[in-house]
Every structure is written in structure tokens, then in C-alpha cells.
Amino acid sequence: MANVNKVIDTCLLAGKIMIENGSEMARAEDTMKRIAQNSGVSNLKIFATVTGLIVSIPETPSAQIENIDRRAIDLEKVSAVNTYSRQYAEQRINLIQFYEKLMTLDDATPFFPFWLQTLGAAIVSGPLMAVFSGNMKDLLITMLIGGLGFSIFYFINRILNIKFISEFIASLVIGFVAVFAVRAGLGHSIDDIIIGSVMPLVPGVPLTNAVRDVLKGHLVSGPARGVEAILSACAIGFGIAFVFRFV
């Protein structure tokens, strides 16, 4: 059996990275248990929530807690943890190397550049608007407003780091710009433009994970994630409602 404390440290770090970056609880727990089994620990005990992890091995006095301070969507990190876990299972890396790779992954925080994220948001906005409404006339303006809204969401998140405020302000700007664009003759349907433009802000992954967690029996993490997703959706709705009420 590998060093017990190092096994627990590795399991905690792997679980933390996965949960912080959008993995459902069942996948994070399964990965942690596989790491433990491949280290010679067959009865790892895990208590996982969206705000913390507790891991212990019954035969030893060792138990550790890891706080989960942030929640984002970076499925590339989730995939990387699974890749390292498979390499460890195949004995291509040892436990120390596995832990060091996780530390590097967590500290380096590789992410797509801002311009590429904005381009992705624009590409998502226009086609989804066309799919929902069949309106091809507003495709270009919806892409531009969707990219603008995501840019505002991105920078407010970086500056303030306050949950739900970024969604509210971004949707507020999207609503104002959509109204201005239609009144200026650059667009035709305010509703269609807004529907497409807010799509990059919609918390689809958290809501999906909330349902999957509930179905897997995680009756603490599932509803918590669901409430968080609903609050994000409400922030978006309040921003658009403010525009319709006062403009």
C-alpha cells in the first residue's frame, strides 16, 4: 500500500479540481475511489459537497478536509484529471508524479484566451437565435451583442468576483443594446436578439449537474447546485426585465 497520507492528499486534490471545474459529484467520487484502489486502499470513505470534501480510511486515524472555494466551468481540467488517473492505473506514473501533475494542473490554470471565449460566445448566440426563432435577419447583430455581453460578464467576474452580479449587469447591457439596435434599424426583433445573446450566460452545465447529482442520490449537492443555477438564471431575467420596464 502506498503512503496513506499521500493517497488521501492526491484523492482530495483530484476531487477538488474536478468539482471546482464543473464535474458532477458521482464522477469526482468515482475518480477518487479509483485512485485509492490503485494505491491499495479498497475502502476509501468520501463525503462530498459543492463547498467541501472529507476523505478518510477507516483502518487509520488519517482523515482530511478540503475546502472548495470557487466553482467554474473548465471541462479540460476534468478531462486532464481523468487522463492522469488512467496513467496512474496503468502504472505509467507513480503516486508522487500523479500528485505533482495535479499540483501543476491546479496552479497553472490553463484556459482559453479571452478573444477565443468571446468568439465562441458570439458563434453560440447567433445560430441558437436562428434555431429558436427562425429569424436569419438578426443573425449578425445577435452574434455581436452576444459577444459584447459575454465580454462584460468576463471582465466583471475578474474585477468584482461577486456571484450573480456579473450575470445581471451583462444581461442589462444586452437588453439595452438590443433595444438600441432595433430602434436604430440594425435589427428587427428585440425578443429574438435578446434570446440568442443571453445564451452564453445561461447556467446549462450547473443545472445539468444538479439533476444528475439528485438522480445519483446526492441530495445535498444536487439541490445546492440547482439553487445556484436558478439564482444565475434569475439574475439574467432581472436584468432583461429591468430593460423592458424602464426603456
Short mmCIF file of C-alpha atoms in Angstrom, two decimals:
data_model
loop_
_atom_site.label_atom_id
_atom_site.label_comp_id
_atom_site.label_asym_id
_atom_site.label_seq_id
_atom_site.Cartn_x
_atom_site.Cartn_y
_atom_site.Cartn_z
CA MET A 1 0.00 0.00 0.00
CA ALA A 2 1.21 3.50 -0.82
CA ASN A 3 1.69 6.14 1.84
CA VAL A 4 -1.77 6.71 3.34
CA ASN A 5 -1.43 10.45 3.74
CA LYS A 6 -0.20 10.86 0.17
CA VAL A 7 -3.13 8.78 -1.10
CA ILE A 8 -5.58 11.00 0.76
CA ASP A 9 -3.83 14.18 -0.43
CA THR A 10 -3.95 13.00 -4.04
CA CYS A 11 -7.60 11.97 -3.82
CA LEU A 12 -8.58 15.29 -2.24
CA LEU A 13 -6.71 17.35 -4.82
CA ALA A 14 -8.16 15.36 -7.72
CA GLY A 15 -11.70 15.68 -6.33
CA LYS A 16 -11.28 19.38 -5.62
CA ILE A 17 -10.08 20.15 -9.15
CA MET A 18 -12.93 18.18 -10.70
CA ILE A 19 -15.69 19.71 -8.57
CA GLU A 20 -14.34 23.24 -8.92
CA ASN A 21 -14.33 22.93 -12.70
CA GLY A 22 -17.78 21.53 -13.40
CA SER A 23 -17.70 17.79 -12.77
CA GLU A 24 -20.73 16.09 -11.27
CA MET A 25 -20.23 14.57 -7.81
CA ALA A 26 -20.56 10.96 -8.94
CA ARG A 27 -17.70 11.29 -11.42
CA ALA A 28 -15.46 13.04 -8.88
CA GLU A 29 -16.15 10.37 -6.25
CA ASP A 30 -15.58 7.55 -8.74
CA THR A 31 -12.22 9.01 -9.77
CA MET A 32 -11.14 9.42 -6.13
CA LYS A 33 -12.09 5.83 -5.31
CA ARG A 34 -10.22 4.50 -8.35
CA ILE A 35 -7.10 6.41 -7.31
CA ALA A 36 -7.37 4.87 -3.84
CA GLN A 37 -7.96 1.35 -5.19
CA ASN A 38 -4.95 1.62 -7.49
CA SER A 39 -2.93 2.68 -4.43
CA GLY A 40 -4.00 -0.40 -2.46
CA VAL A 41 -6.84 1.26 -0.50
CA SER A 42 -10.11 -0.53 -1.16
CA ASN A 43 -12.43 1.20 1.33
CA LEU A 44 -11.90 4.93 0.96
CA LYS A 45 -14.72 6.93 2.59
CA ILE A 46 -15.81 10.16 0.92
CA PHE A 47 -18.25 12.89 1.89
CA ALA A 48 -18.50 15.37 -0.97
CA THR A 49 -20.45 18.62 -1.28
CA VAL A 50 -20.11 21.66 -3.52
CA THR A 51 -18.27 23.51 -0.75
CA GLY A 52 -16.01 20.82 0.72
CA LEU A 53 -14.61 17.30 0.69
CA ILE A 54 -13.93 14.92 3.58
CA VAL A 55 -11.86 11.80 2.92
CA SER A 56 -10.81 9.07 5.35
CA ILE A 57 -9.59 5.48 5.54
CA PRO A 58 -11.40 3.55 8.33
CA GLU A 59 -8.41 1.45 9.47
CA THR A 60 -6.26 4.53 10.06
CA PRO A 61 -6.70 7.72 12.08
CA SER A 62 -5.98 9.77 8.97
CA ALA A 63 -8.80 11.99 7.71
CA GLN A 64 -8.57 15.28 5.88
CA ILE A 65 -10.86 18.08 4.76
CA GLU A 66 -10.50 20.23 1.66
CA ASN A 67 -12.45 23.45 1.09
CA ILE A 68 -13.87 24.18 -2.34
CA ASP A 69 -13.75 27.94 -2.69
CA ARG A 70 -14.79 28.51 -6.28
CA ARG A 71 -16.92 26.97 -8.98
CA ALA A 72 -16.24 27.42 -12.67
CA ILE A 73 -16.63 25.52 -15.92
CA ASP A 74 -13.37 24.13 -17.30
CA LEU A 75 -14.01 20.61 -18.53
CA GLU A 76 -10.48 20.47 -19.93
CA LYS A 77 -9.20 20.22 -16.36
CA VAL A 78 -11.73 17.50 -15.56
CA SER A 79 -10.54 15.56 -18.59
CA ALA A 80 -6.90 16.07 -17.56
CA VAL A 81 -7.55 14.61 -14.09
CA ASN A 82 -9.18 11.55 -15.67
CA THR A 83 -6.22 11.18 -18.04
CA TYR A 84 -3.72 11.28 -15.18
CA SER A 85 -5.85 8.79 -13.25
CA ARG A 86 -5.74 6.34 -16.17
CA GLN A 87 -1.97 6.80 -16.48
CA TYR A 88 -1.63 6.02 -12.76
CA ALA A 89 -3.84 2.93 -13.11
CA GLU A 90 -1.65 1.72 -15.97
CA GLN A 91 1.44 2.37 -13.78
CA ARG A 92 2.87 4.82 -16.29
CA ILE A 93 3.31 7.31 -13.43
CA ASN A 94 3.66 6.76 -9.69
CA LEU A 95 1.68 8.41 -6.91
CA ILE A 96 4.21 11.20 -6.35
CA GLN A 97 4.24 12.07 -10.05
CA PHE A 98 0.47 11.94 -10.13
CA TYR A 99 0.24 14.40 -7.25
CA GLU A 100 2.80 16.72 -8.83
CA LYS A 101 0.90 16.71 -12.12
CA LEU A 102 -2.29 17.64 -10.27
CA MET A 103 -0.50 20.47 -8.47
CA THR A 104 0.81 21.78 -11.78
CA LEU A 105 -2.61 21.50 -13.36
CA ASP A 106 -4.27 23.35 -10.48
CA ASP A 107 -1.68 26.14 -10.28
CA ALA A 108 -1.13 26.70 -13.99
CA THR A 109 -4.90 27.11 -14.61
CA PRO A 110 -4.70 26.72 -18.42
CA PHE A 111 -7.69 28.34 -20.05
CA PHE A 112 -8.76 29.52 -23.47
CA PRO A 113 -7.74 33.13 -24.24
CA PHE A 114 -10.32 35.87 -23.83
CA TRP A 115 -10.67 36.53 -27.56
CA LEU A 116 -11.43 32.87 -28.25
CA GLN A 117 -14.03 32.71 -25.47
CA THR A 118 -15.70 35.85 -26.84
CA LEU A 119 -15.66 34.42 -30.36
CA GLY A 120 -17.21 31.21 -29.05
CA ALA A 121 -19.93 33.19 -27.26
CA ALA A 122 -20.72 35.08 -30.47
CA ILE A 123 -20.87 31.88 -32.53
CA VAL A 124 -23.22 30.32 -29.95
CA SER A 125 -25.53 33.35 -29.80
CA GLY A 126 -26.42 33.82 -33.45
CA PRO A 127 -27.16 30.23 -34.54
CA LEU A 128 -29.14 29.46 -31.38
CA MET A 129 -31.28 32.54 -32.01
CA ALA A 130 -31.91 31.33 -35.55
CA VAL A 131 -32.77 27.83 -34.32
CA PHE A 132 -35.24 29.09 -31.71
CA SER A 133 -36.95 31.75 -33.82
CA GLY A 134 -36.16 31.00 -37.46
CA ASN A 135 -35.05 34.64 -37.79
CA MET A 136 -32.00 34.84 -40.06
CA LYS A 137 -32.13 38.62 -40.46
CA ASP A 138 -30.78 39.30 -36.97
CA LEU A 139 -28.06 36.66 -37.05
CA LEU A 140 -25.08 39.04 -37.28
CA ILE A 141 -26.31 41.61 -34.75
CA THR A 142 -27.15 38.83 -32.29
CA MET A 143 -23.63 37.46 -32.60
CA LEU A 144 -22.15 40.90 -31.94
CA ILE A 145 -24.36 41.58 -28.92
CA GLY A 146 -23.79 38.07 -27.57
CA GLY A 147 -20.02 38.59 -27.77
CA LEU A 148 -20.34 42.01 -26.11
CA GLY A 149 -22.47 40.62 -23.30
CA PHE A 150 -20.04 37.80 -22.61
CA SER A 151 -17.12 40.27 -22.60
CA ILE A 152 -18.82 42.32 -19.91
CA PHE A 153 -19.63 39.17 -17.93
CA TYR A 154 -15.98 38.07 -18.18
CA PHE A 155 -14.44 41.36 -17.02
CA ILE A 156 -16.90 41.94 -14.16
CA ASN A 157 -16.18 38.43 -12.91
CA ARG A 158 -12.45 39.18 -12.93
CA ILE A 159 -12.78 42.59 -11.28
CA LEU A 160 -15.52 42.07 -8.69
CA ASN A 161 -15.63 38.28 -8.32
CA ILE A 162 -19.18 38.57 -6.92
CA LYS A 163 -21.55 35.82 -7.90
CA PHE A 164 -24.70 36.79 -9.87
CA ILE A 165 -23.73 40.48 -10.27
CA SER A 166 -21.87 39.76 -13.49
CA GLU A 167 -24.87 37.94 -14.98
CA PHE A 168 -27.21 40.78 -14.02
CA ILE A 169 -25.05 43.58 -15.48
CA ALA A 170 -24.23 41.60 -18.64
CA SER A 171 -27.91 40.87 -19.32
CA LEU A 172 -28.75 44.51 -18.57
CA VAL A 173 -26.29 45.68 -21.21
CA ILE A 174 -27.53 43.05 -23.66
CA GLY A 175 -31.09 44.32 -23.22
CA PHE A 176 -30.15 47.99 -23.67
CA VAL A 177 -28.02 47.32 -26.75
CA ALA A 178 -30.68 45.10 -28.31
CA VAL A 179 -33.32 47.81 -27.88
CA PHE A 180 -30.96 50.44 -29.29
CA ALA A 181 -30.05 48.21 -32.26
CA VAL A 182 -33.69 47.66 -33.23
CA ARG A 183 -34.60 51.32 -32.82
CA ALA A 184 -31.58 52.29 -34.94
CA GLY A 185 -32.67 49.92 -37.69
CA LEU A 186 -29.79 47.48 -37.17
CA GLY A 187 -32.09 44.68 -36.03
CA HIS A 188 -35.70 43.58 -36.41
CA SER A 189 -36.82 41.68 -33.28
CA ILE A 190 -35.76 42.68 -29.77
CA ASP A 191 -37.01 39.40 -28.31
CA ASP A 192 -35.09 37.21 -30.76
CA ILE A 193 -31.86 39.18 -30.33
CA ILE A 194 -32.05 39.00 -26.54
CA ILE A 195 -32.89 35.28 -26.53
CA GLY A 196 -29.81 34.49 -28.59
CA SER A 197 -27.48 36.94 -26.86
CA VAL A 198 -28.06 35.65 -23.32
CA MET A 199 -27.40 32.01 -24.28
CA PRO A 200 -23.67 32.14 -23.35
CA LEU A 201 -24.69 33.30 -19.86
CA VAL A 202 -27.25 30.56 -19.21
CA PRO A 203 -26.03 28.12 -16.49
CA GLY A 204 -26.60 24.96 -18.51
CA VAL A 205 -23.79 22.84 -17.05
CA PRO A 206 -24.61 23.59 -13.36
CA LEU A 207 -28.29 22.83 -13.97
CA THR A 208 -27.47 19.57 -15.75
CA ASN A 209 -25.08 18.56 -12.97
CA ALA A 210 -27.71 19.39 -10.36
CA VAL A 211 -30.19 16.98 -11.97
CA ARG A 212 -27.55 14.26 -12.37
CA ASP A 213 -26.45 14.66 -8.73
CA VAL A 214 -30.03 14.31 -7.49
CA LEU A 215 -30.58 11.22 -9.65
CA LYS A 216 -27.37 9.72 -8.21
CA GLY A 217 -28.60 10.31 -4.67
CA HIS A 218 -26.52 13.38 -3.79
CA LEU A 219 -29.38 15.15 -2.03
CA VAL A 220 -27.17 17.89 -0.60
CA SER A 221 -25.03 18.81 -3.60
CA GLY A 222 -27.80 18.42 -6.19
CA PRO A 223 -30.28 20.93 -4.73
CA ALA A 224 -27.43 23.30 -3.82
CA ARG A 225 -26.24 23.36 -7.41
CA GLY A 226 -29.82 23.69 -8.60
CA VAL A 227 -30.40 26.75 -6.40
CA GLU A 228 -27.17 28.30 -7.66
CA ALA A 229 -28.20 27.74 -11.28
CA ILE A 230 -31.68 29.16 -10.62
CA LEU A 231 -30.20 32.27 -8.98
CA SER A 232 -27.96 32.80 -12.02
CA ALA A 233 -31.00 32.46 -14.30
CA CYS A 234 -32.93 34.91 -12.10
CA ALA A 235 -30.08 37.43 -12.30
CA ILE A 236 -30.22 37.21 -16.11
CA GLY A 237 -34.02 37.54 -16.06
CA PHE A 238 -33.95 40.54 -13.70
CA GLY A 239 -31.50 42.35 -16.00
CA ILE A 240 -33.73 41.86 -19.04
CA ALA A 241 -36.88 42.70 -17.06
CA PHE A 242 -35.29 45.97 -15.91
CA VAL A 243 -34.72 46.95 -19.54
CA PHE A 244 -38.30 46.15 -20.59
CA ARG A 245 -39.68 48.03 -17.58
CA PHE A 246 -37.77 51.29 -17.95
CA VAL A 247 -36.80 51.55 -21.62
#
